[in-house]
Every structure is written in structure tokens, then in C-alpha cells.
PDB file of N, CA and C in Angstrom:
ATOM      1  N   MET C 873     -64.802-133.932 -18.915  1.00  0.00           N
ATOM      2  CA  MET C 873     -65.814-134.461 -19.802  1.00  0.00           C
ATOM      3  C   MET C 873     -65.454-134.213 -21.265  1.00  0.00           C
ATOM      4  N   GLY C 874     -64.841-133.077 -21.539  1.00  0.00           N
ATOM      5  CA  GLY C 874     -64.453-132.764 -22.908  1.00  0.00           C
ATOM      6  C   GLY C 874     -63.458-133.757 -23.466  1.00  0.00           C
ATOM      7  N   THR C 875     -62.535-134.223 -22.644  1.00  0.00           N
ATOM      8  CA  THR C 875     -61.531-135.175 -23.102  1.00  0.00           C
ATOM      9  C   THR C 875     -62.173-136.499 -23.490  1.00  0.00           C
ATOM     10  N   ILE C 876     -63.141-136.945 -22.713  1.00  0.00           N
ATOM     11  CA  ILE C 876     -63.830-138.201 -23.028  1.00  0.00           C
ATOM     12  C   ILE C 876     -64.552-138.078 -24.362  1.00  0.00           C
ATOM     13  N   MET C 877     -65.263-136.971 -24.545  1.00  0.00           N
ATOM     14  CA  MET C 877     -65.988-136.768 -25.804  1.00  0.00           C
ATOM     15  C   MET C 877     -65.023-136.684 -26.977  1.00  0.00           C
ATOM     16  N   ASN C 878     -63.903-135.993 -26.800  1.00  0.00           N
ATOM     17  CA  ASN C 878     -62.908-135.898 -27.868  1.00  0.00           C
ATOM     18  C   ASN C 878     -62.387-137.268 -28.260  1.00  0.00           C
ATOM     19  N   ASN C 879     -62.106-138.118 -27.273  1.00  0.00           N
ATOM     20  CA  ASN C 879     -61.614-139.464 -27.561  1.00  0.00           C
ATOM     21  C   ASN C 879     -62.659-140.296 -28.284  1.00  0.00           C
ATOM     22  N   ILE C 880     -63.924-140.169 -27.892  1.00  0.00           N
ATOM     23  CA  ILE C 880     -64.990-140.909 -28.561  1.00  0.00           C
ATOM     24  C   ILE C 880     -65.107-140.473 -30.015  1.00  0.00           C
ATOM     25  N   VAL C 881     -65.077-139.164 -30.251  1.00  0.00           N
ATOM     26  CA  VAL C 881     -65.192-138.646 -31.613  1.00  0.00           C
ATOM     27  C   VAL C 881     -64.002-139.090 -32.455  1.00  0.00           C
ATOM     28  N   LYS C 882     -62.804-139.020 -31.900  1.00  0.00           N
ATOM     29  CA  LYS C 882     -61.610-139.420 -32.647  1.00  0.00           C
ATOM     30  C   LYS C 882     -61.652-140.901 -33.006  1.00  0.00           C
ATOM     31  N   ASN C 883     -62.177-141.724 -32.116  1.00  0.00           N
ATOM     32  CA  ASN C 883     -62.210-143.160 -32.370  1.00  0.00           C
ATOM     33  C   ASN C 883     -63.292-143.556 -33.363  1.00  0.00           C
ATOM     34  N   THR C 884     -64.344-142.758 -33.485  1.00  0.00           N
ATOM     35  CA  THR C 884     -65.446-143.131 -34.365  1.00  0.00           C
ATOM     36  C   THR C 884     -65.489-142.310 -35.647  1.00  0.00           C
ATOM     37  N   THR C 885     -64.602-141.352 -35.809  1.00  0.00           N
ATOM     38  CA  THR C 885     -64.621-140.488 -36.982  1.00  0.00           C
ATOM     39  C   THR C 885     -63.407-140.787 -37.850  1.00  0.00           C
ATOM     40  N   ASP C 886     -63.689-141.098 -39.106  1.00  0.00           N
ATOM     41  CA  ASP C 886     -62.609-141.324 -40.071  1.00  0.00           C
ATOM     42  C   ASP C 886     -62.468-140.043 -40.888  1.00  0.00           C
ATOM     43  N   ILE C 887     -61.570-139.175 -40.456  1.00  0.00           N
ATOM     44  CA  ILE C 887     -61.410-137.889 -41.116  1.00  0.00           C
ATOM     45  C   ILE C 887     -60.001-137.813 -41.707  1.00  0.00           C
ATOM     46  N   ASN C 888     -59.930-137.301 -42.903  1.00  0.00           N
ATOM     47  CA  ASN C 888     -58.637-137.147 -43.558  1.00  0.00           C
ATOM     48  C   ASN C 888     -58.672-135.870 -44.398  1.00  0.00           C
ATOM     49  N   ASP C 889     -57.616-135.624 -45.130  1.00  0.00           N
ATOM     50  CA  ASP C 889     -57.527-134.392 -45.925  1.00  0.00           C
ATOM     51  C   ASP C 889     -58.632-134.296 -46.965  1.00  0.00           C
ATOM     52  N   GLU C 890     -59.007-135.423 -47.552  1.00  0.00           N
ATOM     53  CA  GLU C 890     -60.061-135.411 -48.563  1.00  0.00           C
ATOM     54  C   GLU C 890     -61.395-134.977 -47.964  1.00  0.00           C
ATOM     55  N   VAL C 891     -61.718-135.484 -46.789  1.00  0.00           N
ATOM     56  CA  VAL C 891     -62.971-135.120 -46.128  1.00  0.00           C
ATOM     57  C   VAL C 891     -62.961-133.644 -45.740  1.00  0.00           C
ATOM     58  N   ILE C 892     -61.840-133.182 -45.207  1.00  0.00           N
ATOM     59  CA  ILE C 892     -61.730-131.776 -44.808  1.00  0.00           C
ATOM     60  C   ILE C 892     -61.867-130.865 -46.019  1.00  0.00           C
ATOM     61  N   ALA C 893     -61.184-131.200 -47.110  1.00  0.00           N
ATOM     62  CA  ALA C 893     -61.271-130.379 -48.320  1.00  0.00           C
ATOM     63  C   ALA C 893     -62.695-130.363 -48.873  1.00  0.00           C
ATOM     64  N   GLY C 894     -63.364-131.499 -48.863  1.00  0.00           N
ATOM     65  CA  GLY C 894     -64.743-131.561 -49.335  1.00  0.00           C
ATOM     66  C   GLY C 894     -65.668-130.685 -48.505  1.00  0.00           C
ATOM     67  N   ASN C 895     -65.484-130.722 -47.195  1.00  0.00           N
ATOM     68  CA  ASN C 895     -66.291-129.870 -46.323  1.00  0.00           C
ATOM     69  C   ASN C 895     -65.990-128.395 -46.545  1.00  0.00           C
ATOM     70  N   MET C 896     -64.723-128.072 -46.768  1.00  0.00           N
ATOM     71  CA  MET C 896     -64.355-126.682 -47.016  1.00  0.00           C
ATOM     72  C   MET C 896     -64.923-126.187 -48.346  1.00  0.00           C
ATOM     73  N   ILE C 897     -64.946-127.048 -49.358  1.00  0.00           N
ATOM     74  CA  ILE C 897     -65.530-126.672 -50.643  1.00  0.00           C
ATOM     75  C   ILE C 897     -67.025-126.397 -50.476  1.00  0.00           C
ATOM     76  N   GLY C 898     -67.701-127.254 -49.732  1.00  0.00           N
ATOM     77  CA  GLY C 898     -69.127-127.047 -49.478  1.00  0.00           C
ATOM     78  C   GLY C 898     -69.392-125.765 -48.710  1.00  0.00           C
ATOM     79  N   ALA C 899     -68.558-125.488 -47.712  1.00  0.00           N
ATOM     80  CA  ALA C 899     -68.720-124.259 -46.936  1.00  0.00           C
ATOM     81  C   ALA C 899     -68.457-123.027 -47.795  1.00  0.00           C
ATOM     82  N   ALA C 900     -67.462-123.102 -48.673  1.00  0.00           N
ATOM     83  CA  ALA C 900     -67.167-121.974 -49.554  1.00  0.00           C
ATOM     84  C   ALA C 900     -68.306-121.726 -50.523  1.00  0.00           C
ATOM     85  N   LYS C 901     -68.945-122.790 -50.996  1.00  0.00           N
ATOM     86  CA  LYS C 901     -70.091-122.639 -51.885  1.00  0.00           C
ATOM     87  C   LYS C 901     -71.233-121.927 -51.166  1.00  0.00           C
ATOM     88  N   SER C 902     -71.495-122.329 -49.931  1.00  0.00           N
ATOM     89  CA  SER C 902     -72.562-121.687 -49.160  1.00  0.00           C
ATOM     90  C   SER C 902     -72.253-120.222 -48.892  1.00  0.00           C
ATOM     91  N   ALA C 903     -71.003-119.937 -48.557  1.00  0.00           N
ATOM     92  CA  ALA C 903     -70.607-118.550 -48.312  1.00  0.00           C
ATOM     93  C   ALA C 903     -70.719-117.721 -49.586  1.00  0.00           C
ATOM     94  N   ALA C 904     -70.327-118.300 -50.718  1.00  0.00           N
ATOM     95  CA  ALA C 904     -70.430-117.577 -51.991  1.00  0.00           C
ATOM     96  C   ALA C 904     -71.890-117.283 -52.333  1.00  0.00           C
ATOM     97  N   ASP C 905     -72.768-118.254 -52.081  1.00  0.00           N
ATOM     98  CA  ASP C 905     -74.202-118.024 -52.308  1.00  0.00           C
ATOM     99  C   ASP C 905     -74.701-116.855 -51.461  1.00  0.00           C
ATOM    100  N   ALA C 906     -74.293-116.836 -50.191  1.00  0.00           N
ATOM    101  CA  ALA C 906     -74.748-115.773 -49.290  1.00  0.00           C
ATOM    102  C   ALA C 906     -74.208-114.411 -49.709  1.00  0.00           C
ATOM    103  N   TYR C 907     -72.936-114.338 -50.058  1.00  0.00           N
ATOM    104  CA  TYR C 907     -72.353-113.058 -50.463  1.00  0.00           C
ATOM    105  C   TYR C 907     -72.901-112.590 -51.814  1.00  0.00           C
ATOM    106  N   LEU C 908     -73.192-113.523 -52.707  1.00  0.00           N
ATOM    107  CA  LEU C 908     -73.792-113.132 -53.980  1.00  0.00           C
ATOM    108  C   LEU C 908     -75.176-112.532 -53.747  1.00  0.00           C
ATOM    109  N   ALA C 909     -75.973-113.184 -52.902  1.00  0.00           N
ATOM    110  CA  ALA C 909     -77.307-112.653 -52.595  1.00  0.00           C
ATOM    111  C   ALA C 909     -77.193-111.290 -51.929  1.00  0.00           C
ATOM    112  N   ALA C 910     -76.241-111.145 -51.003  1.00  0.00           N
ATOM    113  CA  ALA C 910     -76.062-109.861 -50.330  1.00  0.00           C
ATOM    114  C   ALA C 910     -75.612-108.785 -51.309  1.00  0.00           C
ATOM    115  N   THR C 911     -74.739-109.145 -52.237  1.00  0.00           N
ATOM    116  CA  THR C 911     -74.267-108.180 -53.235  1.00  0.00           C
ATOM    117  C   THR C 911     -75.418-107.709 -54.118  1.00  0.00           C
ATOM    118  N   LEU C 912     -76.234-108.635 -54.555  1.00  0.00           N
ATOM    119  CA  LEU C 912     -77.314-108.285 -55.474  1.00  0.00           C
ATOM    120  C   LEU C 912     -78.448-107.520 -54.804  1.00  0.00           C
ATOM    121  N   THR C 913     -78.616-107.697 -53.497  1.00  0.00           N
ATOM    122  CA  THR C 913     -79.737-107.050 -52.817  1.00  0.00           C
ATOM    123  C   THR C 913     -79.338-105.863 -51.955  1.00  0.00           C
ATOM    124  N   SER C 914     -78.048-105.560 -51.893  1.00  0.00           N
ATOM    125  CA  SER C 914     -77.629-104.442 -51.047  1.00  0.00           C
ATOM    126  C   SER C 914     -78.120-103.124 -51.625  1.00  0.00           C
ATOM    127  N   SER C 915     -78.335-102.185 -50.718  1.00  0.00           N
ATOM    128  CA  SER C 915     -78.998-100.940 -51.121  1.00  0.00           C
ATOM    129  C   SER C 915     -78.042 -99.829 -51.528  1.00  0.00           C
ATOM    130  N   THR C 916     -76.792 -99.919 -51.134  1.00  0.00           N
ATOM    131  CA  THR C 916     -75.865 -98.833 -51.459  1.00  0.00           C
ATOM    132  C   THR C 916     -74.669 -99.362 -52.239  1.00  0.00           C
ATOM    133  N   PRO C 917     -74.055 -98.507 -53.034  1.00  0.00           N
ATOM    134  CA  PRO C 917     -72.874 -98.934 -53.794  1.00  0.00           C
ATOM    135  C   PRO C 917     -71.717 -99.366 -52.882  1.00  0.00           C
ATOM    136  N   GLU C 918     -71.608 -98.727 -51.716  1.00  0.00           N
ATOM    137  CA  GLU C 918     -70.522 -99.094 -50.795  1.00  0.00           C
ATOM    138  C   GLU C 918     -70.702-100.523 -50.282  1.00  0.00           C
ATOM    139  N   LEU C 919     -71.922-100.874 -49.915  1.00  0.00           N
ATOM    140  CA  LEU C 919     -72.178-102.244 -49.460  1.00  0.00           C
ATOM    141  C   LEU C 919     -71.957-103.237 -50.591  1.00  0.00           C
ATOM    142  N   LYS C 920     -72.403-102.889 -51.786  1.00  0.00           N
ATOM    143  CA  LYS C 920     -72.178-103.765 -52.939  1.00  0.00           C
ATOM    144  C   LYS C 920     -70.690-104.022 -53.145  1.00  0.00           C
ATOM    145  N   ALA C 921     -69.875-102.981 -52.999  1.00  0.00           N
ATOM    146  CA  ALA C 921     -68.430-103.123 -53.182  1.00  0.00           C
ATOM    147  C   ALA C 921     -67.828-104.020 -52.102  1.00  0.00           C
ATOM    148  N   ILE C 922     -68.270-103.867 -50.861  1.00  0.00           N
ATOM    149  CA  ILE C 922     -67.746-104.689 -49.758  1.00  0.00           C
ATOM    150  C   ILE C 922     -68.103-106.156 -49.978  1.00  0.00           C
ATOM    151  N   TYR C 923     -69.388-106.412 -50.252  1.00  0.00           N
ATOM    152  CA  TYR C 923     -69.820-107.795 -50.464  1.00  0.00           C
ATOM    153  C   TYR C 923     -69.181-108.405 -51.707  1.00  0.00           C
ATOM    154  N   SER C 924     -69.037-107.614 -52.747  1.00  0.00           N
ATOM    155  CA  SER C 924     -68.424-108.104 -53.976  1.00  0.00           C
ATOM    156  C   SER C 924     -66.958-108.481 -53.758  1.00  0.00           C
ATOM    157  N   ALA C 925     -66.247-107.679 -52.984  1.00  0.00           N
ATOM    158  CA  ALA C 925     -64.843-107.986 -52.685  1.00  0.00           C
ATOM    159  C   ALA C 925     -64.733-109.283 -51.886  1.00  0.00           C
ATOM    160  N   SER C 926     -65.630-109.467 -50.927  1.00  0.00           N
ATOM    161  CA  SER C 926     -65.623-110.707 -50.147  1.00  0.00           C
ATOM    162  C   SER C 926     -65.968-111.902 -51.019  1.00  0.00           C
ATOM    163  N   LEU C 927     -66.934-111.717 -51.916  1.00  0.00           N
ATOM    164  CA  LEU C 927     -67.303-112.782 -52.838  1.00  0.00           C
ATOM    165  C   LEU C 927     -66.118-113.185 -53.711  1.00  0.00           C
ATOM    166  N   THR C 928     -65.374-112.209 -54.183  1.00  0.00           N
ATOM    167  CA  THR C 928     -64.196-112.484 -55.013  1.00  0.00           C
ATOM    168  C   THR C 928     -63.169-113.311 -54.240  1.00  0.00           C
ATOM    169  N   GLN C 929     -62.950-112.990 -52.974  1.00  0.00           N
ATOM    170  CA  GLN C 929     -62.008-113.755 -52.154  1.00  0.00           C
ATOM    171  C   GLN C 929     -62.488-115.181 -51.944  1.00  0.00           C
ATOM    172  N   ILE C 930     -63.776-115.339 -51.690  1.00  0.00           N
ATOM    173  CA  ILE C 930     -64.322-116.678 -51.471  1.00  0.00           C
ATOM    174  C   ILE C 930     -64.213-117.511 -52.741  1.00  0.00           C
ATOM    175  N   ILE C 931     -64.471-116.911 -53.881  1.00  0.00           N
ATOM    176  CA  ILE C 931     -64.348-117.636 -55.148  1.00  0.00           C
ATOM    177  C   ILE C 931     -62.905-118.073 -55.380  1.00  0.00           C
ATOM    178  N   GLY C 932     -61.952-117.212 -55.035  1.00  0.00           N
ATOM    179  CA  GLY C 932     -60.540-117.590 -55.152  1.00  0.00           C
ATOM    180  C   GLY C 932     -60.187-118.769 -54.273  1.00  0.00           C
ATOM    181  N   GLY C 933     -60.692-118.766 -53.038  1.00  0.00           N
ATOM    182  CA  GLY C 933     -60.442-119.883 -52.133  1.00  0.00           C
ATOM    183  C   GLY C 933     -61.092-121.164 -52.620  1.00  0.00           C
ATOM    184  N   HIS C 934     -62.304-121.052 -53.115  1.00  0.00           N
ATOM    185  CA  HIS C 934     -63.007-122.216 -53.652  1.00  0.00           C
ATOM    186  C   HIS C 934     -62.252-122.791 -54.846  1.00  0.00           C
ATOM    187  N   SER C 935     -61.755-121.915 -55.710  1.00  0.00           N
ATOM    188  CA  SER C 935     -60.984-122.370 -56.875  1.00  0.00           C
ATOM    189  C   SER C 935     -59.719-123.107 -56.452  1.00  0.00           C
ATOM    190  N   ALA C 936     -59.042-122.584 -55.434  1.00  0.00           N
ATOM    191  CA  ALA C 936     -57.822-123.232 -54.946  1.00  0.00           C
ATOM    192  C   ALA C 936     -58.129-124.604 -54.351  1.00  0.00           C
ATOM    193  N   LEU C 937     -59.207-124.699 -53.593  1.00  0.00           N
ATOM    194  CA  LEU C 937     -59.581-125.989 -53.007  1.00  0.00           C
ATOM    195  C   LEU C 937     -59.992-126.992 -54.081  1.00  0.00           C
ATOM    196  N   THR C 938     -60.714-126.521 -55.082  1.00  0.00           N
ATOM    197  CA  THR C 938     -61.125-127.401 -56.172  1.00  0.00           C
ATOM    198  C   THR C 938     -59.901-127.895 -56.948  1.00  0.00           C
ATOM    199  N   GLU C 939     -58.952-126.999 -57.194  1.00  0.00           N
ATOM    200  CA  GLU C 939     -57.717-127.398 -57.874  1.00  0.00           C
ATOM    201  C   GLU C 939     -56.958-128.441 -57.055  1.00  0.00           C
ATOM    202  N   LEU C 940     -56.903-128.261 -55.742  1.00  0.00           N
ATOM    203  CA  LEU C 940     -56.248-129.239 -54.871  1.00  0.00           C
ATOM    204  C   LEU C 940     -56.935-130.597 -54.985  1.00  0.00           C
ATOM    205  N   ALA C 941     -58.269-130.598 -54.927  1.00  0.00           N
ATOM    206  CA  ALA C 941     -59.010-131.857 -55.003  1.00  0.00           C
ATOM    207  C   ALA C 941     -58.785-132.561 -56.346  1.00  0.00           C
ATOM    208  N   VAL C 942     -58.716-131.811 -57.415  1.00  0.00           N
ATOM    209  CA  VAL C 942     -58.479-132.408 -58.737  1.00  0.00           C
ATOM    210  C   VAL C 942     -57.050-132.925 -58.830  1.00  0.00           C
ATOM    211  N   ASN C 943     -56.084-132.144 -58.361  1.00  0.00           N
ATOM    212  CA  ASN C 943     -54.675-132.566 -58.421  1.00  0.00           C
ATOM    213  C   ASN C 943     -54.409-133.813 -57.589  1.00  0.00           C
ATOM    214  N   ARG C 944     -55.084-133.937 -56.457  1.00  0.00           N
ATOM    215  CA  ARG C 944     -54.920-135.116 -55.599  1.00  0.00           C
ATOM    216  C   ARG C 944     -55.789-136.289 -56.057  1.00  0.00           C
ATOM    217  N   GLU C 945     -56.563-136.067 -57.120  1.00  0.00           N
ATOM    218  CA  GLU C 945     -57.450-137.078 -57.695  1.00  0.00           C
ATOM    219  C   GLU C 945     -58.532-137.529 -56.718  1.00  0.00           C
ATOM    220  N   TRP C 946     -58.983-136.592 -55.860  1.00  0.00           N
ATOM    221  CA  TRP C 946     -60.113-136.864 -54.978  1.00  0.00           C
ATOM    222  C   TRP C 946     -61.413-136.727 -55.748  1.00  0.00           C
ATOM    223  N   VAL C 947     -61.405-135.911 -56.781  1.00  0.00           N
ATOM    224  CA  VAL C 947     -62.555-135.750 -57.667  1.00  0.00           C
ATOM    225  C   VAL C 947     -62.057-135.860 -59.103  1.00  0.00           C
ATOM    226  N   SER C 948     -62.950-136.322 -59.969  1.00  0.00           N
ATOM    227  CA  SER C 948     -62.621-136.461 -61.392  1.00  0.00           C
ATOM    228  C   SER C 948     -63.693-135.724 -62.190  1.00  0.00           C
ATOM    229  N   PRO C 949     -63.536-134.429 -62.376  1.00  0.00           N
ATOM    230  CA  PRO C 949     -64.600-133.650 -63.009  1.00  0.00           C
ATOM    231  C   PRO C 949     -64.823-133.980 -64.485  1.00  0.00           C
ATOM    232  N   TYR C 950     -63.875-134.618 -65.129  1.00  0.00           N
ATOM    233  CA  TYR C 950     -64.016-134.906 -66.553  1.00  0.00           C
ATOM    234  C   TYR C 950     -64.455-136.337 -66.828  1.00  0.00           C
ATOM    235  N   SER C 951     -64.701-137.111 -65.770  1.00  0.00           N
ATOM    236  CA  SER C 951     -65.211-138.469 -65.955  1.00  0.00           C
ATOM    237  C   SER C 951     -66.680-138.402 -66.356  1.00  0.00           C
ATOM    238  N   ALA C 952     -67.151-139.496 -66.909  1.00  0.00           N
ATOM    239  CA  ALA C 952     -68.572-139.581 -67.261  1.00  0.00           C
ATOM    240  C   ALA C 952     -69.410-139.488 -65.985  1.00  0.00           C
ATOM    241  N   PRO C 953     -70.582-138.893 -66.071  1.00  0.00           N
ATOM    242  CA  PRO C 953     -71.426-138.770 -64.872  1.00  0.00           C
ATOM    243  C   PRO C 953     -71.719-140.108 -64.197  1.00  0.00           C
ATOM    244  N   SER C 954     -71.947-141.154 -64.975  1.00  0.00           N
ATOM    245  CA  SER C 954     -72.223-142.466 -64.373  1.00  0.00           C
ATOM    246  C   SER C 954     -71.002-142.972 -63.601  1.00  0.00           C
ATOM    247  N   GLU C 955     -69.804-142.701 -64.110  1.00  0.00           N
ATOM    248  CA  GLU C 955     -68.578-143.110 -63.415  1.00  0.00           C
ATOM    249  C   GLU C 955     -68.385-142.301 -62.127  1.00  0.00           C
ATOM    250  N   GLN C 956     -68.689-141.005 -62.172  1.00  0.00           N
ATOM    251  CA  GLN C 956     -68.598-140.177 -60.977  1.00  0.00           C
ATOM    252  C   GLN C 956     -69.562-140.687 -59.903  1.00  0.00           C
ATOM    253  N   LEU C 957     -70.770-141.037 -60.316  1.00  0.00           N
ATOM    254  CA  LEU C 957     -71.753-141.550 -59.377  1.00  0.00           C
ATOM    255  C   LEU C 957     -71.305-142.875 -58.784  1.00  0.00           C
ATOM    256  N   MET C 958     -70.754-143.749 -59.613  1.00  0.00           N
ATOM    257  CA  MET C 958     -70.274-145.033 -59.127  1.00  0.00           C
ATOM    258  C   MET C 958     -69.115-144.844 -58.138  1.00  0.00           C
ATOM    259  N   ASN C 959     -68.199-143.914 -58.438  1.00  0.00           N
ATOM    260  CA  ASN C 959     -67.092-143.647 -57.518  1.00  0.00           C
ATOM    261  C   ASN C 959     -67.599-143.125 -56.179  1.00  0.00           C
ATOM    262  N   SER C 960     -68.571-142.222 -56.213  1.00  0.00           N
ATOM    263  CA  SER C 960     -69.150-141.697 -54.972  1.00  0.00           C
ATOM    264  C   SER C 960     -69.834-142.805 -54.179  1.00  0.00           C
ATOM    265  N   PHE C 961     -70.552-143.662 -54.869  1.00  0.00           N
ATOM    266  CA  PHE C 961     -71.233-144.787 -54.209  1.00  0.00           C
ATOM    267  C   PHE C 961     -70.223-145.723 -53.572  1.00  0.00           C
ATOM    268  N   ASN C 962     -69.149-146.027 -54.286  1.00  0.00           N
ATOM    269  CA  ASN C 962     -68.124-146.939 -53.744  1.00  0.00           C
ATOM    270  C   ASN C 962     -67.427-146.322 -52.529  1.00  0.00           C
ATOM    271  N   LYS C 963     -67.183-145.011 -52.579  1.00  0.00           N
ATOM    272  CA  LYS C 963     -66.576-144.344 -51.430  1.00  0.00           C
ATOM    273  C   LYS C 963     -67.504-144.397 -50.229  1.00  0.00           C
ATOM    274  N   SER C 964     -68.798-144.227 -50.461  1.00  0.00           N
ATOM    275  CA  SER C 964     -69.736-144.230 -49.347  1.00  0.00           C
ATOM    276  C   SER C 964     -69.834-145.620 -48.714  1.00  0.00           C
ATOM    277  N   LYS C 965     -69.717-146.666 -49.519  1.00  0.00           N
ATOM    278  CA  LYS C 965     -69.751-148.032 -48.979  1.00  0.00           C
ATOM    279  C   LYS C 965     -68.512-148.321 -48.140  1.00  0.00           C
ATOM    280  N   SER C 966     -67.370-147.781 -48.545  1.00  0.00           N
ATOM    281  CA  SER C 966     -66.119-148.091 -47.831  1.00  0.00           C
ATOM    282  C   SER C 966     -66.008-147.348 -46.518  1.00  0.00           C
ATOM    283  N   THR C 967     -66.790-146.280 -46.319  1.00  0.00           N
ATOM    284  CA  THR C 967     -66.693-145.531 -45.070  1.00  0.00           C
ATOM    285  C   THR C 967     -67.703-145.985 -44.043  1.00  0.00           C
ATOM    286  N   VAL C 968     -68.608-146.869 -44.419  1.00  0.00           N
ATOM    287  CA  VAL C 968     -69.640-147.328 -43.470  1.00  0.00           C
ATOM    288  C   VAL C 968     -69.120-148.478 -42.665  1.00  0.00           C
TER     289      VAL C 968
END
């Protein structure tokens, strides 16, 4: 049954490096939010240090992924906001 489901997903899912990187950036943002909250609310200095170290690693990974997305021109952070919105809209139309 797993093989059938895998084939169905592969045939109906258009996944590429850009989609994977975008999902990883979103996941890193969520993880950074969680570790920041844990760092700020932890009760002991040892826990603060552990969470802070993890937060630093996640920020480094997020920075690397963002740099990759900019270098590959998957995102244009310096474009006008209206142009960024139009590009996102056009991408969404082409994947439907």
C-alpha cells in the first residue's frame, strides 16, 4: 500500500529545490521562534545557555538557506514590495 501512495504523491506533487528550501526556511523560522521563547522563559542559567546555543545554530542554518535562495534568485529581497507580491502571485498561478 505504501508504494501505491508514494507513486500517487510523486505524480501529483511538483517538488523541486526551491520548494524544499522554502519549506526549510519556514521550519527554521518556527524553530527559532520556539527556541527564543524557551530561552527567554527558562528558569535557570544552564537552560538559557542550552537554548541560546541551539537558537544560534538555527539562525546560522536559516541564514545559509536564505543566502542560497537569494543566490539562486528564488527570492528577490531588494525588489519593490509590489513586484515581490506579483512574482509570488505568478508563481502560484503556474503551479496550479
